[in-house]
XYZ file of N, CA and C in Angstrom:
294
model
N 21.369 12.847 -5.503
C 20.277 13.273 -6.355
C 18.919 13.026 -5.697
N 18.829 11.939 -4.926
C 17.561 11.656 -4.267
C 17.238 12.696 -3.205
N 18.254 13.279 -2.649
C 18.036 14.268 -1.592
C 17.283 15.477 -2.148
N 17.635 15.896 -3.341
C 16.957 17.040 -3.954
C 15.483 16.735 -4.197
N 15.180 15.558 -4.710
C 13.779 15.211 -4.952
C 13.005 15.082 -3.646
N 13.654 14.591 -2.594
C 12.988 14.499 -1.294
C 12.723 15.880 -0.704
N 13.648 16.808 -0.906
C 13.447 18.176 -0.428
C 12.285 18.835 -1.166
N 12.174 18.605 -2.462
C 11.064 19.169 -3.236
C 9.735 18.584 -2.766
N 9.709 17.290 -2.531
C 8.490 16.640 -2.040
C 8.108 17.188 -0.659
N 9.094 17.361 0.204
C 8.827 17.916 1.538
C 8.349 19.353 1.445
N 8.929 20.125 0.540
C 8.510 21.515 0.365
C 7.041 21.583 -0.052
N 6.626 20.700 -0.940
C 5.213 20.672 -1.356
C 4.301 20.391 -0.171
N 4.688 19.452 0.662
C 3.864 19.129 1.834
C 3.823 20.302 2.806
N 4.950 20.960 3.012
C 4.995 22.104 3.930
C 4.112 23.241 3.428
N 4.129 23.487 2.135
C 3.298 24.559 1.569
C 1.819 24.231 1.751
N 1.426 22.990 1.496
C 0.021 22.614 1.657
C -0.424 22.651 3.115
N 0.486 22.440 4.024
C 0.156 22.465 5.446
C 0.383 23.844 6.054
N 0.460 24.873 5.226
C 0.593 26.266 5.677
C 1.777 26.477 6.617
N 2.872 25.829 6.298
C 4.127 25.969 7.053
C 3.945 25.659 8.549
N 3.193 24.605 8.812
C 2.980 24.144 10.191
C 4.321 23.692 10.778
N 4.637 24.188 11.952
C 5.941 23.920 12.575
C 6.166 22.428 12.821
N 5.112 21.711 13.216
C 5.248 20.274 13.474
C 5.646 19.530 12.206
N 5.012 19.875 11.100
C 5.317 19.232 9.825
C 6.742 19.564 9.396
N 7.137 20.813 9.575
C 8.492 21.229 9.192
C 9.530 20.459 9.996
N 9.325 20.339 11.310
C 10.303 19.656 12.161
C 10.411 18.181 11.791
N 9.277 17.522 11.606
C 9.297 16.094 11.262
C 9.993 15.868 9.923
N 9.648 16.683 8.932
C 10.270 16.510 7.621
C 11.751 16.863 7.642
N 12.135 17.864 8.422
C 13.561 18.194 8.541
C 14.342 17.053 9.181
N 13.750 16.382 10.153
C 14.423 15.243 10.767
C 14.613 14.110 9.758
N 13.588 13.861 8.954
C 13.709 12.839 7.921
C 14.768 13.224 6.889
N 14.777 14.477 6.476
C 15.761 14.932 5.487
C 17.173 14.874 6.073
N 17.316 15.241 7.335
C 18.615 15.146 7.986
C 19.090 13.688 8.032
N 18.187 12.783 8.340
C 18.535 11.363 8.318
C 18.938 10.900 6.930
N 18.266 11.422 5.922
C 18.602 11.086 4.538
C 19.983 11.609 4.170
N 20.309 12.815 4.594
C 21.626 13.394 4.308
C 22.721 12.599 5.025
N 22.466 12.207 6.260
C 23.443 11.409 7.002
C 23.646 10.053 6.337
N 22.557 9.427 5.894
C 22.669 8.137 5.209
C 23.441 8.271 3.900
N 23.206 9.351 3.170
C 23.934 9.569 1.919
C 25.413 9.811 2.180
N 25.739 10.551 3.230
C 27.146 10.796 3.568
C 27.823 9.492 3.990
N 27.121 8.682 4.754
C 27.661 7.392 5.163
C 27.908 6.501 3.947
N 26.960 6.480 3.026
C 27.123 5.668 1.812
C 28.301 6.159 0.983
N 28.485 7.448 0.925
C 29.610 8.010 0.181
C 30.937 7.593 0.802
N 31.006 7.644 2.125
C 32.234 7.228 2.815
C 32.502 5.741 2.586
N 31.453 4.925 2.690
C 31.624 3.484 2.492
C 32.064 3.181 1.062
N 31.513 3.888 0.090
C 31.869 3.646 -1.304
C 33.258 4.159 -1.647
N 33.698 5.243 -1.026
C 35.003 5.821 -1.355
C 36.158 5.238 -0.548
N 35.866 4.574 0.559
C 36.924 4.023 1.403
C 37.842 3.057 0.650
N 37.342 2.133 -0.171
C 38.255 1.230 -0.882
C 39.197 1.948 -1.853
N 38.844 3.119 -2.310
C 39.737 3.851 -3.202
C 40.990 4.328 -2.477
N 40.856 4.664 -1.214
C 41.973 5.192 -0.440
C 42.678 4.126 0.395
N 41.997 3.018 0.619
C 42.583 1.929 1.394
C 42.334 0.624 0.638
N 43.264 0.203 -0.216
C 43.044 -0.973 -1.066
C 42.876 -2.280 -0.298
N 43.240 -2.325 0.962
C 43.088 -3.564 1.720
C 41.617 -3.862 2.035
N 40.767 -2.853 1.895
C 39.329 -3.047 2.111
C 38.712 -3.436 0.779
N 37.999 -4.544 0.777
C 37.423 -5.057 -0.470
C 36.036 -4.469 -0.694
N 35.698 -4.339 -1.959
C 34.390 -3.763 -2.307
C 33.257 -4.778 -2.229
N 33.571 -6.066 -2.072
C 32.528 -7.085 -2.104
C 31.849 -7.294 -0.747
N 31.988 -6.348 0.153
C 31.330 -6.435 1.452
C 29.833 -6.128 1.287
N 29.007 -6.534 2.236
C 27.563 -6.264 2.141
C 27.261 -4.770 2.008
N 26.226 -4.480 1.294
C 25.830 -3.093 1.020
C 24.611 -2.689 1.848
N 24.736 -2.722 3.156
C 23.631 -2.340 4.035
C 23.325 -0.859 3.986
N 24.307 -0.055 3.614
C 24.089 1.393 3.564
C 23.101 1.768 2.461
N 23.039 0.974 1.398
C 22.070 1.248 0.331
C 20.651 1.048 0.840
N 20.459 0.052 1.684
C 19.142 -0.191 2.269
C 18.720 0.961 3.174
N 19.671 1.534 3.893
C 19.375 2.678 4.754
C 18.947 3.876 3.907
N 19.648 4.116 2.797
C 19.289 5.235 1.929
C 17.906 5.047 1.315
N 17.629 3.825 0.871
C 16.306 3.548 0.293
C 15.228 3.717 1.356
N 15.512 3.274 2.565
C 14.539 3.397 3.654
C 14.222 4.837 4.015
N 15.253 5.680 4.078
C 14.992 7.078 4.416
C 14.254 7.795 3.289
N 14.627 7.508 2.045
C 13.931 8.119 0.912
C 12.487 7.652 0.848
N 12.276 6.365 1.053
C 10.916 5.830 1.049
C 10.095 6.422 2.191
N 10.721 6.570 3.360
C 10.016 7.156 4.500
C 9.580 8.590 4.242
N 10.477 9.393 3.673
C 10.134 10.783 3.361
C 8.999 10.834 2.353
N 9.095 10.035 1.303
C 8.073 10.070 0.270
C 6.727 9.566 0.764
N 6.733 8.529 1.586
C 5.462 8.049 2.150
C 4.844 9.089 3.077
N 5.670 9.719 3.902
C 5.158 10.750 4.799
C 4.607 11.935 4.022
N 5.350 12.411 3.035
C 4.882 13.552 2.230
C 3.612 13.211 1.468
N 3.571 12.024 0.892
C 2.371 11.607 0.157
C 1.175 11.500 1.084
N 1.406 10.982 2.287
C 0.324 10.901 3.263
C -0.169 12.273 3.697
N 0.755 13.196 3.946
C 0.359 14.557 4.335
C -0.399 15.260 3.221
N 0.089 15.142 1.997
C -0.577 15.776 0.857
C -1.933 15.119 0.608
N -1.989 13.799 0.693
C -3.253 13.085 0.498
C -4.290 13.445 1.546
N -3.846 13.590 2.798
C -4.763 13.973 3.876
C -5.366 15.353 3.616
N -4.534 16.299 3.205
C -5.047 17.641 2.896
C -6.024 17.600 1.722
N -5.695 16.808 0.709
C -6.592 16.696 -0.450
C -7.921 16.059 -0.053
N -7.880 15.052 0.794
C -9.100 14.390 1.235
C -9.955 15.337 2.082
N -9.305 16.097 2.972
C -10.047 17.068 3.793
C -10.666 18.158 2.925
N -9.936 18.610 1.918
C -10.480 19.630 1.010
C -11.642 19.062 0.212
N -11.554 17.824 -0.229
C -12.648 17.194 -0.966
C -13.893 17.087 -0.102
N -13.724 16.706 1.149
C -14.868 16.618 2.059
C -15.494 17.989 2.296
N -14.656 19.009 2.450
C -15.166 20.370 2.694
C -15.927 20.880 1.477
N -15.371 20.655 0.300
C -16.018 21.135 -0.915
C -17.283 20.344 -1.223
N -17.287 19.052 -0.975
C -18.481 18.267 -1.252
C -19.612 18.624 -0.297
N -19.274 18.976 0.941
C -20.328 19.390 1.877
C -20.913 20.751 1.464
N -20.100 21.616 0.863
C -20.611 22.896 0.370
C -21.519 22.695 -0.834
N -21.172 21.742 -1.676
C -21.961 21.503 -2.877
C -23.271 20.797 -2.578
N -23.306 19.995 -1.517
C -24.525 19.283 -1.150
C -25.584 20.216 -0.584
N -25.175 21.326 0.002
C -26.134 22.258 0.606
C -26.686 23.147 -0.396
């Protein structure tokens, strides 16, 4: 579910940046990392169902990876959107001052 919200956030940043190729590539890499982390977490969570000798009480490092990738995407998107908003505010305020 987090992957969908991260894709929407990335799409907003890409639209504001006029589909800049650099932004698209960076965000796609982050989203790909998020998808890989989610797939890894799914495998780790489902493995005890198919192999009962593996216990579920093992450390949950994969959850930290998923949170990290989601947080990274959201921070990057928020920074990109904020930068565009700040640049637009500066441009508009300079027009209003003249």
